[in-house]
Tab-separated table of C-alpha atoms in Angstrom:
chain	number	residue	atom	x	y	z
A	1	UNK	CA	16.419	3.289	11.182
A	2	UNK	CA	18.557	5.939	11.220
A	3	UNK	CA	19.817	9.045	9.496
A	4	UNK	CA	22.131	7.116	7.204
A	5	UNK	CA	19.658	4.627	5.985
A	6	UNK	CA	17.482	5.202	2.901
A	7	UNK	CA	13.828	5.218	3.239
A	8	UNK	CA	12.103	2.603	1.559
A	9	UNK	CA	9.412	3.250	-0.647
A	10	UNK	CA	5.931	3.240	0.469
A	11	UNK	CA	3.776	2.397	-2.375
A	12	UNK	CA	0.318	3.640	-0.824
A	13	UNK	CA	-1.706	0.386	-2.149
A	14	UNK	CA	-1.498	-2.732	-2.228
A	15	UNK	CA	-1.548	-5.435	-5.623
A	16	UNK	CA	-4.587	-6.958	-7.173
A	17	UNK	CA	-4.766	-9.158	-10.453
A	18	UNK	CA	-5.617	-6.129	-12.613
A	19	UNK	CA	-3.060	-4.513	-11.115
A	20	UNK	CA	0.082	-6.326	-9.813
A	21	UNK	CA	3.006	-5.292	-7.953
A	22	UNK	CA	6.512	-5.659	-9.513
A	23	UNK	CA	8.781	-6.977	-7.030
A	24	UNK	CA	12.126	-8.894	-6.617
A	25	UNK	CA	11.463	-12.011	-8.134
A	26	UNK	CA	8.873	-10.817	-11.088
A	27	UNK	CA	4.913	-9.675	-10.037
A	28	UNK	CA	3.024	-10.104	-7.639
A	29	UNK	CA	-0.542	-11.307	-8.267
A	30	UNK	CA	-3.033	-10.668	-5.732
A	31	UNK	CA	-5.988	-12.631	-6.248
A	32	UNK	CA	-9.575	-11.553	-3.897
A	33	UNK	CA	-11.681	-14.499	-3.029
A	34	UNK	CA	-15.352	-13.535	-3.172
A	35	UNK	CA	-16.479	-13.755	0.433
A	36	UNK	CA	-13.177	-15.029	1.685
A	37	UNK	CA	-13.725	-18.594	0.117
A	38	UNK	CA	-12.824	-20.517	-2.793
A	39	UNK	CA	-14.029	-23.163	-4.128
A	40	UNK	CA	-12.278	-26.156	-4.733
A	41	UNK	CA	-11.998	-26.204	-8.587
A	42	UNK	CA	-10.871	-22.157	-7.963
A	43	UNK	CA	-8.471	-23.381	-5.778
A	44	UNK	CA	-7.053	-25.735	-7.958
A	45	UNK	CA	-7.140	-23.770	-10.978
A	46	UNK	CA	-5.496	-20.613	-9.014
A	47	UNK	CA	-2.660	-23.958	-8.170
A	48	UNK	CA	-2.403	-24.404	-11.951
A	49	UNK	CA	-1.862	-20.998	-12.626
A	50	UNK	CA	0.692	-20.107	-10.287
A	51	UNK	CA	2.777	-23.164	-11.568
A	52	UNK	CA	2.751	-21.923	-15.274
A	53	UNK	CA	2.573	-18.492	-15.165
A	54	UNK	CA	4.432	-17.650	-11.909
A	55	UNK	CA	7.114	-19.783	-9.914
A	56	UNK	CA	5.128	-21.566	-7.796
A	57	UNK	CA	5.174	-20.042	-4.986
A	58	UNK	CA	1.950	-19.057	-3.479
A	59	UNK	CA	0.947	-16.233	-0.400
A	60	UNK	CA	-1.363	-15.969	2.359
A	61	UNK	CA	-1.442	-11.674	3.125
A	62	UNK	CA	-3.259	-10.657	6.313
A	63	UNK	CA	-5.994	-9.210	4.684
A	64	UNK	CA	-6.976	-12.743	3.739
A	65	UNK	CA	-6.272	-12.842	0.437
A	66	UNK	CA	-4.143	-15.110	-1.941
A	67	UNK	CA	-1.066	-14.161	-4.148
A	68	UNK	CA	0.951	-15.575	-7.114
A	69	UNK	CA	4.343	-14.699	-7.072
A	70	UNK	CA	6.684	-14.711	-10.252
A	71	UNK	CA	4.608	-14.117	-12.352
A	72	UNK	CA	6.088	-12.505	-15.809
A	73	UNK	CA	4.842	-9.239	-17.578
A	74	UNK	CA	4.054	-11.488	-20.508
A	75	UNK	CA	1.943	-13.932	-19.151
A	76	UNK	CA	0.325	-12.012	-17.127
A	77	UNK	CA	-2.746	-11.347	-19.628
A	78	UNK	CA	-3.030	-15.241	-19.959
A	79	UNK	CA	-2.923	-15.909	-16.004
A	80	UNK	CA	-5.936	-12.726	-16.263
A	81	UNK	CA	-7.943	-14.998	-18.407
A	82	UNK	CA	-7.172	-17.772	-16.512
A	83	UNK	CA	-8.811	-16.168	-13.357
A	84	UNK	CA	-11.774	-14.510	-14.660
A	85	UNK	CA	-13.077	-18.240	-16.401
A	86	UNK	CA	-12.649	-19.144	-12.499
A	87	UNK	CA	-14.431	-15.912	-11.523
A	88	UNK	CA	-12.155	-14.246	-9.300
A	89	UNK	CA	-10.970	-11.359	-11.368
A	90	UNK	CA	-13.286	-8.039	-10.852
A	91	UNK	CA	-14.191	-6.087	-14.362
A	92	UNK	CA	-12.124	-2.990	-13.576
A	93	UNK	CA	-9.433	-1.857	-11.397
A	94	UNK	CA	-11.388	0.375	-9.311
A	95	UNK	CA	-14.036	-2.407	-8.277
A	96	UNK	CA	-11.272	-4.804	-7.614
A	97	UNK	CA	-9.867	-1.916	-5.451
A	98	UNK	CA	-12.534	-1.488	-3.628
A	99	UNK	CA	-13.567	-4.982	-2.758
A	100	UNK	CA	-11.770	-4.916	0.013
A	101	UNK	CA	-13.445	-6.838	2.568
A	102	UNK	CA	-12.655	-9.546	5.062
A	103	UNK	CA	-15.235	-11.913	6.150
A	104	UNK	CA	-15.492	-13.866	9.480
A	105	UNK	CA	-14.226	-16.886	7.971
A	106	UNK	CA	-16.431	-19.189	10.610
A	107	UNK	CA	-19.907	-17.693	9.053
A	108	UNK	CA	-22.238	-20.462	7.848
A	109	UNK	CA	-24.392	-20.679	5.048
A	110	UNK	CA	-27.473	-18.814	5.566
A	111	UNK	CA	-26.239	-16.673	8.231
A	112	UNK	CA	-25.994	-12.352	8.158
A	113	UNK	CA	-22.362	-12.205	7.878
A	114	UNK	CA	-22.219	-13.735	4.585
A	115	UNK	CA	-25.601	-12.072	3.782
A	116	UNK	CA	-24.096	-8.495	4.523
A	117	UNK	CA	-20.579	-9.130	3.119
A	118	UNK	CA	-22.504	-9.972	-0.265
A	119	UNK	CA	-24.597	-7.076	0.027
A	120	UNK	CA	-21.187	-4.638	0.655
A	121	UNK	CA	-19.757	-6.007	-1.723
A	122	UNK	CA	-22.691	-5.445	-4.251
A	123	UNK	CA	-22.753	-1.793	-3.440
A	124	UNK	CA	-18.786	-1.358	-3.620
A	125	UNK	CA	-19.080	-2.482	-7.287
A	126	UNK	CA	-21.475	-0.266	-8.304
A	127	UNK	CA	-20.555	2.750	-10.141
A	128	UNK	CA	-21.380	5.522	-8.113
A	129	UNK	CA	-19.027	3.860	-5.203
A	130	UNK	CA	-16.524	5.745	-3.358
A	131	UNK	CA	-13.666	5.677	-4.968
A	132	UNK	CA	-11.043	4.729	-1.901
A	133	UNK	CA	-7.806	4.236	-1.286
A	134	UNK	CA	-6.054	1.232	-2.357
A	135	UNK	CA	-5.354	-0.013	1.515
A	136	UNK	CA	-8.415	1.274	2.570
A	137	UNK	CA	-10.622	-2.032	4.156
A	138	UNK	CA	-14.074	-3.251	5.715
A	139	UNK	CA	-14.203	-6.616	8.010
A	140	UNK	CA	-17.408	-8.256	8.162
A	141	UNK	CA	-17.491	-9.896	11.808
A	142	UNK	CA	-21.353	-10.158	12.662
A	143	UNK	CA	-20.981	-14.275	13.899
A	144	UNK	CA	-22.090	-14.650	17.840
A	145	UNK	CA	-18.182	-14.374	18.525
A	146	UNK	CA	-16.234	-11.864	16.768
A	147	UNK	CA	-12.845	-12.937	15.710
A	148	UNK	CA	-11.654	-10.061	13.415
A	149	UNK	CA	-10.565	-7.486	15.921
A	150	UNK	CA	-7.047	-7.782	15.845
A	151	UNK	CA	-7.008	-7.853	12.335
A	152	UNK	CA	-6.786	-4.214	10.268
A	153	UNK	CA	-9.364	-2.562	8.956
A	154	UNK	CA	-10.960	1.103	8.056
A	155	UNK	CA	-14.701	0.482	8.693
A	156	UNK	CA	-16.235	-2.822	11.047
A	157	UNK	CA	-19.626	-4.428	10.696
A	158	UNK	CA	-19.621	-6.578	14.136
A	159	UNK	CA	-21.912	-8.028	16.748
A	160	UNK	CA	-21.932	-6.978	20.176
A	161	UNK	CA	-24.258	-8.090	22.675
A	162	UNK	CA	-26.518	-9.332	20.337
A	163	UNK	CA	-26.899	-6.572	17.862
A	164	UNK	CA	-24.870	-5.384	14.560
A	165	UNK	CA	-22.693	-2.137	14.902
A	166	UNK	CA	-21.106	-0.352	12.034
A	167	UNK	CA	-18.345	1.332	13.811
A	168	UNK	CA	-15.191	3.303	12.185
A	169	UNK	CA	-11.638	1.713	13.122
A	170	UNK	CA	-9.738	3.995	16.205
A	171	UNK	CA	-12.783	4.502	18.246
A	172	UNK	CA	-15.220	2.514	20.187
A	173	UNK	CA	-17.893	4.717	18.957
A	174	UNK	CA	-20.967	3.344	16.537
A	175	UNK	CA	-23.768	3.363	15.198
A	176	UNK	CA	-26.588	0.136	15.900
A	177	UNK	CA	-27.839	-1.223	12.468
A	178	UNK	CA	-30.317	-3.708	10.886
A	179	UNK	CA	-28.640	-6.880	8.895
A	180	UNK	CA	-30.069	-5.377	6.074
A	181	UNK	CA	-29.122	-1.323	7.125
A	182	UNK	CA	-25.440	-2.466	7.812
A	183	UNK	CA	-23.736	-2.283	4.500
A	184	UNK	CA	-25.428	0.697	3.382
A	185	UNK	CA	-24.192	1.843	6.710
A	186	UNK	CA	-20.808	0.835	5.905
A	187	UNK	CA	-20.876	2.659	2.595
A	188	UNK	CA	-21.843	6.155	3.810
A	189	UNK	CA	-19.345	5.856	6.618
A	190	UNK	CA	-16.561	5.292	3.469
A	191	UNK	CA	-18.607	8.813	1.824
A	192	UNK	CA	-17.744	10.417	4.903
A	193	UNK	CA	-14.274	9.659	5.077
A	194	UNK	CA	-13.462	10.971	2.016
A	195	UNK	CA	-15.975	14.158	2.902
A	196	UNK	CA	-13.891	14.652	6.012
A	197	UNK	CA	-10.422	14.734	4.045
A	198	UNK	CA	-9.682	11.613	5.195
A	199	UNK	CA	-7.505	11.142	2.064
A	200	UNK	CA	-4.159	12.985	1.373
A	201	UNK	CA	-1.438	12.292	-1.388
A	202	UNK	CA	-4.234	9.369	-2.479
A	203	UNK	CA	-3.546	7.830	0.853
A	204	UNK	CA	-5.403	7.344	4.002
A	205	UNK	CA	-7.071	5.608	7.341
A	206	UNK	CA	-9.973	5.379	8.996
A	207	UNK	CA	-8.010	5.401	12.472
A	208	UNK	CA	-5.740	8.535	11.361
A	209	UNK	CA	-8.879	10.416	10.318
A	210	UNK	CA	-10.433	9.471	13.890
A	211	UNK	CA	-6.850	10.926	15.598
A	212	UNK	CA	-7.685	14.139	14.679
A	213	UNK	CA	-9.026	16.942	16.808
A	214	UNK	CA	-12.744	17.866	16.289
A	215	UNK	CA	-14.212	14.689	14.361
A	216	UNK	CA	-17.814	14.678	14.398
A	217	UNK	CA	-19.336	11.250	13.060
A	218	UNK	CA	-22.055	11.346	10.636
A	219	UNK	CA	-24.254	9.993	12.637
A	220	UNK	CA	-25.498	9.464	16.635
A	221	UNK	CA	-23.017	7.585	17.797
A	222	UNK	CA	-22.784	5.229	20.941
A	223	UNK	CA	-20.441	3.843	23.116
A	224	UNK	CA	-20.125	0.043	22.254
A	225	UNK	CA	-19.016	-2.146	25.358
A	226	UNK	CA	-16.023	-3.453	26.387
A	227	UNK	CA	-15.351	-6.912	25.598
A	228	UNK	CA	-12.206	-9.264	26.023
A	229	UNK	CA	-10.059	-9.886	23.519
A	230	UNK	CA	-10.648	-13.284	21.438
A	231	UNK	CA	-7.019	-14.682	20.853
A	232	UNK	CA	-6.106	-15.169	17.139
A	233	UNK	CA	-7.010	-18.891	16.017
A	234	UNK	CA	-4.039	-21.609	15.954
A	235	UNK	CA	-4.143	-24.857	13.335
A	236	UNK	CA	-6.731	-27.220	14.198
A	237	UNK	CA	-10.640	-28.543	14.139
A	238	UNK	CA	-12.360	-25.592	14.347
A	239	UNK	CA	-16.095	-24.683	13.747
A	240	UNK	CA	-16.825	-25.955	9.968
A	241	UNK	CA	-13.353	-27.854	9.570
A	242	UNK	CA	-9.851	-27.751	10.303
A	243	UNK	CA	-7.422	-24.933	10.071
A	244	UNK	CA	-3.961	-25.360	8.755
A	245	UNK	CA	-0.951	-23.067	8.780
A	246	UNK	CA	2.224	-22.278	6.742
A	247	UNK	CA	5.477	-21.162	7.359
A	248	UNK	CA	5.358	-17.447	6.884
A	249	UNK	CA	1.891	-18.027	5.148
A	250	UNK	CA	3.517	-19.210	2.025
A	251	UNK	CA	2.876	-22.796	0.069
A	252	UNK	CA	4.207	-24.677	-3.221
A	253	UNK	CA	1.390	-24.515	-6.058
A	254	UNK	CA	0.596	-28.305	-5.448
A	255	UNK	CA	-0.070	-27.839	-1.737
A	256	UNK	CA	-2.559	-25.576	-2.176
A	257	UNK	CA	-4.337	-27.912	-4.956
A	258	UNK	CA	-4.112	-31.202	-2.583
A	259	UNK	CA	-5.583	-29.352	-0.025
A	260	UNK	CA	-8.663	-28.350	-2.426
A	261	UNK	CA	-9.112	-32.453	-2.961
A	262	UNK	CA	-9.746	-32.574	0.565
A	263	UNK	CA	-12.524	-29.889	0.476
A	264	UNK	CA	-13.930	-26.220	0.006
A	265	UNK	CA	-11.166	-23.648	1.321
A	266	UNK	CA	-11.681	-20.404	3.168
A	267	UNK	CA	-9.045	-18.031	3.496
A	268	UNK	CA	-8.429	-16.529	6.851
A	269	UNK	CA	-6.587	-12.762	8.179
A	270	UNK	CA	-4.557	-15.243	10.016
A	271	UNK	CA	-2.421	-16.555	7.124
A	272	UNK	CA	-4.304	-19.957	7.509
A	273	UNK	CA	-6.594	-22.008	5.059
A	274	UNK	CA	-10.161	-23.367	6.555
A	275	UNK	CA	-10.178	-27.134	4.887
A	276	UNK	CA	-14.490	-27.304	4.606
A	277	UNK	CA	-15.658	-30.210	6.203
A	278	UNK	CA	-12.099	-31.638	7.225
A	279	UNK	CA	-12.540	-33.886	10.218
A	280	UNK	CA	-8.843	-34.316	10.868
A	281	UNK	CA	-5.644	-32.820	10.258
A	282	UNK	CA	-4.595	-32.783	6.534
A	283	UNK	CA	-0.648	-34.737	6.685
A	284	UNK	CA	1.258	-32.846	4.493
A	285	UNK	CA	4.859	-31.428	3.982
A	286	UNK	CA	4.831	-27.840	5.197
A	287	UNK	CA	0.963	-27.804	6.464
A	288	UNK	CA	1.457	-27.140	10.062
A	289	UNK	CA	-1.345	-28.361	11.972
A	290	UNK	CA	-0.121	-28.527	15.317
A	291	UNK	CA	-0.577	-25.303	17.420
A	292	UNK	CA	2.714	-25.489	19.416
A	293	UNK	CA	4.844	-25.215	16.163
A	294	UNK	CA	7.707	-23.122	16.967
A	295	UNK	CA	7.230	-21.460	13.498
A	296	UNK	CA	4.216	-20.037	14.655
A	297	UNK	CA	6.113	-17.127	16.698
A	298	UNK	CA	7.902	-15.332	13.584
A	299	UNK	CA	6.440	-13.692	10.844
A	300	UNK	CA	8.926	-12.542	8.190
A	301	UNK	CA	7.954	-10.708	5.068
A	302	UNK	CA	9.870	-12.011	1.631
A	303	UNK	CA	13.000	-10.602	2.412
A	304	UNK	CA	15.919	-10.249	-0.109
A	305	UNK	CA	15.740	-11.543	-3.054
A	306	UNK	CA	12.480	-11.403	-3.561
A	307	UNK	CA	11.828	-7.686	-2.426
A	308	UNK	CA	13.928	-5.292	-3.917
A	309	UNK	CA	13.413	-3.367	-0.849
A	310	UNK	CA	14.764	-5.625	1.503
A	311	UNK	CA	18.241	-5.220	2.820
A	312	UNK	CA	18.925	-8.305	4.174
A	313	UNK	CA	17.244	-12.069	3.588
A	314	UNK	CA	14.396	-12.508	6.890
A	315	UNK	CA	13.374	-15.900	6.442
A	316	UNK	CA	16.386	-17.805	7.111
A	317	UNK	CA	17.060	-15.914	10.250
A	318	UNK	CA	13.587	-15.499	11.373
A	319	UNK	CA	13.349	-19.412	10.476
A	320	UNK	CA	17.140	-20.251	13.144
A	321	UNK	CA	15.817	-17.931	15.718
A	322	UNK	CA	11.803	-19.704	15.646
A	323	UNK	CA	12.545	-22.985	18.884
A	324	UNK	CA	14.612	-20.098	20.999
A	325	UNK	CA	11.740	-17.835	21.061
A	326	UNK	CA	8.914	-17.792	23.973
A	327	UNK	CA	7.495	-14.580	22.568
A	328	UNK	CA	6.556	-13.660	19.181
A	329	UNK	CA	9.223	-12.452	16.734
A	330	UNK	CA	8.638	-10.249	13.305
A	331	UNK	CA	11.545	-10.432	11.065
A	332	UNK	CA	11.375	-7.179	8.269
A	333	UNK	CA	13.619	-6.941	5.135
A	334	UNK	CA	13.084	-2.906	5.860
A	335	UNK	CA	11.631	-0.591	8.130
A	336	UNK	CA	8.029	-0.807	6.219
A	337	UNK	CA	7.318	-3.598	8.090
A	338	UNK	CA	4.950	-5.047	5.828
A	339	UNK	CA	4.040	-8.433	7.592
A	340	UNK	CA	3.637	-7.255	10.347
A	341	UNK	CA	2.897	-3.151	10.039
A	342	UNK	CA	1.371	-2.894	13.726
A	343	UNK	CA	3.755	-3.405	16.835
A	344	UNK	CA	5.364	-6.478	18.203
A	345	UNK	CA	7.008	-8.333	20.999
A	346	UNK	CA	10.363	-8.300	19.506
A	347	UNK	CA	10.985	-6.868	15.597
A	348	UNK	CA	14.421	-7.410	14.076
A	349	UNK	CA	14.820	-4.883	11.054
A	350	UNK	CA	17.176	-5.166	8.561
A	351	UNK	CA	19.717	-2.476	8.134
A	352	UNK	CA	22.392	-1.669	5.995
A	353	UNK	CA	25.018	-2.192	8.972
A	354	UNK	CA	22.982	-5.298	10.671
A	355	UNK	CA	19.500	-6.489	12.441
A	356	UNK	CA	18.386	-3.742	14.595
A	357	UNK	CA	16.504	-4.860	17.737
A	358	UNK	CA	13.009	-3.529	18.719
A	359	UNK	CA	11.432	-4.220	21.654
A	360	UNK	CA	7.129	-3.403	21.892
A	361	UNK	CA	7.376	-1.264	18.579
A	362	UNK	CA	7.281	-1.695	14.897
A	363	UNK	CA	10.033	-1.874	12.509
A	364	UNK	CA	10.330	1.506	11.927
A	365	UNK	CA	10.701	2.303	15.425
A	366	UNK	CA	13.879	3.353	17.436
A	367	UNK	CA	16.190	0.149	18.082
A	368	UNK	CA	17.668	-0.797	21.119
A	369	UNK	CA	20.661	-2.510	19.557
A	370	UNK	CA	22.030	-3.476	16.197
A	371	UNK	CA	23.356	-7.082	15.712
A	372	UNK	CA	24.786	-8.862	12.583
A	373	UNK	CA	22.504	-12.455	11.700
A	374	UNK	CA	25.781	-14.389	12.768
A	375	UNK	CA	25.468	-12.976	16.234
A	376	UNK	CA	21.986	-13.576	16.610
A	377	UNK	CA	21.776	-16.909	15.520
A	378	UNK	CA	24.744	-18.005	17.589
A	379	UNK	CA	23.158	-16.191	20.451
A	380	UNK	CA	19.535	-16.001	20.604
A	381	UNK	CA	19.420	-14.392	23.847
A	382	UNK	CA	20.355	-11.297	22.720
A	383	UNK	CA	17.052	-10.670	22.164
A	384	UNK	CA	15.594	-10.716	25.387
A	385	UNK	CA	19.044	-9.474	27.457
């Protein structure tokens, strides 16, 4: 963001349970639901935790898992225990690293998404797995419409025209697989990443790998047809319940345990919870369950305090700014750009002298303008001028 500014620190992975992040306000407990659901006695007991062991405050991350913040180095072997008697804690690091997989969150019982995810999953914990980087990811999107495609990933199992694909991320190039071919598929396609270098300083993409000049894929690969893009899903009844929303994907301990009395939960890429079987919109204080919500148009990441990176609090800003906007809006504490790493309509990064303004590009990109939070809020139309 400019010459003057220090560059924040880029971790290279992202937290787990086994192995949380320390940030602002204490760690940062990343919990994996298997197959993108939880049940509703592992969402309440994942409620319970995060009210004695953490402050309460509890994450939805775009890779559709949930996280406890707060959470103290000394009670973080107890809130361990806690998880695995609700089995969602993995038996090592490494396997909880890997299972890194986001499932179509409208698959049925019975059908080959959840069928393949379990079988991916099965492999990835097996001893002899690749041994991948920590942000490295595989979405599971094999339903009759796929709804995962503008969510971030490293290797896609999808459906396209009536058959599965296994296809890297940055190409439209795959391979055509059987249900039961597709995570083995997947797997090798992770072998040859790593084969192929696609890992430097411990870090690395799918789509960077594909970038480079002379990539062969391991295998005969086709072009997969276009197909229009599916828009992201907004709070409402939805195929197998009703999806709710939160501002900047974050909820109070005993939300998230009212909402399990209501049903099964599924946790979505979107920053949303799936309410099994929920025939109409749950009526609680911050649920959002009406689509037109201004606070649907601004992400924000935690922002100062709570990220020692940040340089400036996001959420109150991001939160004054929310009924002026008729575009979408990403807020980021630095230029990492964390919830929201890909570009955006309008990105307001903090700085050490202000917001700076980015139009179409991410929050580390060039600004247009700098402006203090004062200005902004008593003028929203700086934004678009």
């Amino acid at each position: 963001m400019g010459q003057d500014e220090k560059a924040p620190v880029v971790q290279g992975w992202c937290p787990g349970a086994l192995r949380p992040m320390m940030s602002g306000d204490g760690l940062v407990v990343r919990v994996r639901p298997r197959l993108g659901r939880l049940r509703a006695d592992q969402a309440r007991g994942i409620a319970q935790l995060a009210a004695v062991y953490g402050n309460g405050l509890i994450d939805l991350s775009a890779r559709a898992n949930v996280q406890m913040r707060g959470v103290t180095e000394a009670g973080h072997a107890a809130l361990i225990a806690g998880l695995r008697a609700l089995d969602l804690v993995d038996e090592t690091v490494a396997q909880e690293t890997r299972r890194n997989i986001i499932v179509q969150p409208f698959a049925v019982e019975g059908d080959e998404t959840l069928r393949i995810a379990a079988d991916l999953a099965a492999r990835l914990a097996q001893a002899d797995a690749p041994e991948l980087p920590g942000k490295f990811g595989f979405a599971v999107d094999a339903g009759p419409v796929r709804v995962l495609e503008g969510t971030a990933c490293d290797i896609r199992i999808e459906r396209h025209d009536d058959a599965l694909w296994v296809r890297p991320d940055g190409t439209r190039l795959g391979v055509r697989v059987g249900a039961d071919e597709a995570a083995a598929a997947a797997v090798d396609l992770a072998r040859w990443f790593l084969e192929m270098g696609g890992v430097r300083d411990g870090r690395g993409r799918m789509a960077a790998l594909m970038a480079r000049q002379g990539v062969v894929l391991p295998f005969a690969a086709t072009g997969l047809p276009d197909a229009p893009a599916v828009p992201a899903p907004a709070p409402g009844p939805c195929a197998g319940g009703w999806l709710v929303a939160f501002e900047f994907g974050q909820m109070q301990a005993e939300t998230l345990a009212t909402l399990a009395d209501l049903g099964d939960l599924r946790v979505t890429p979107w920053r949303m919870l799936l309410v099994e079987g929920a025939g109409q919109a749950p009526a609680l204080p911050g649920v959002i369950t009406n689509p037109a919500d201004p606070m649907l148009r601004v992400v924000a990441c935690t922002g100062a305090p709570g990220c020692v990176q940040a340089r400036a609090a996001t959420r109150p800003l991001a939160r004054a700014l929310a009924p002026h906007l008729d575009r979408p809006l990403h807020v980021s504490g630095c230029a990492k750009g964390c919830a929201h790493p890909t570009a955006a309509d309008l990105t307001l990064t903090a700085t050490s002298g202000g917001f700076a303004l980015i139009r179409g590009g991410t929050a580390a990109d060039a600004p247009l303008s700098l402006h203090s939070e004062a200005a902004l809020i008593a003028r929203p139309s700086l934004l678009t001028e």
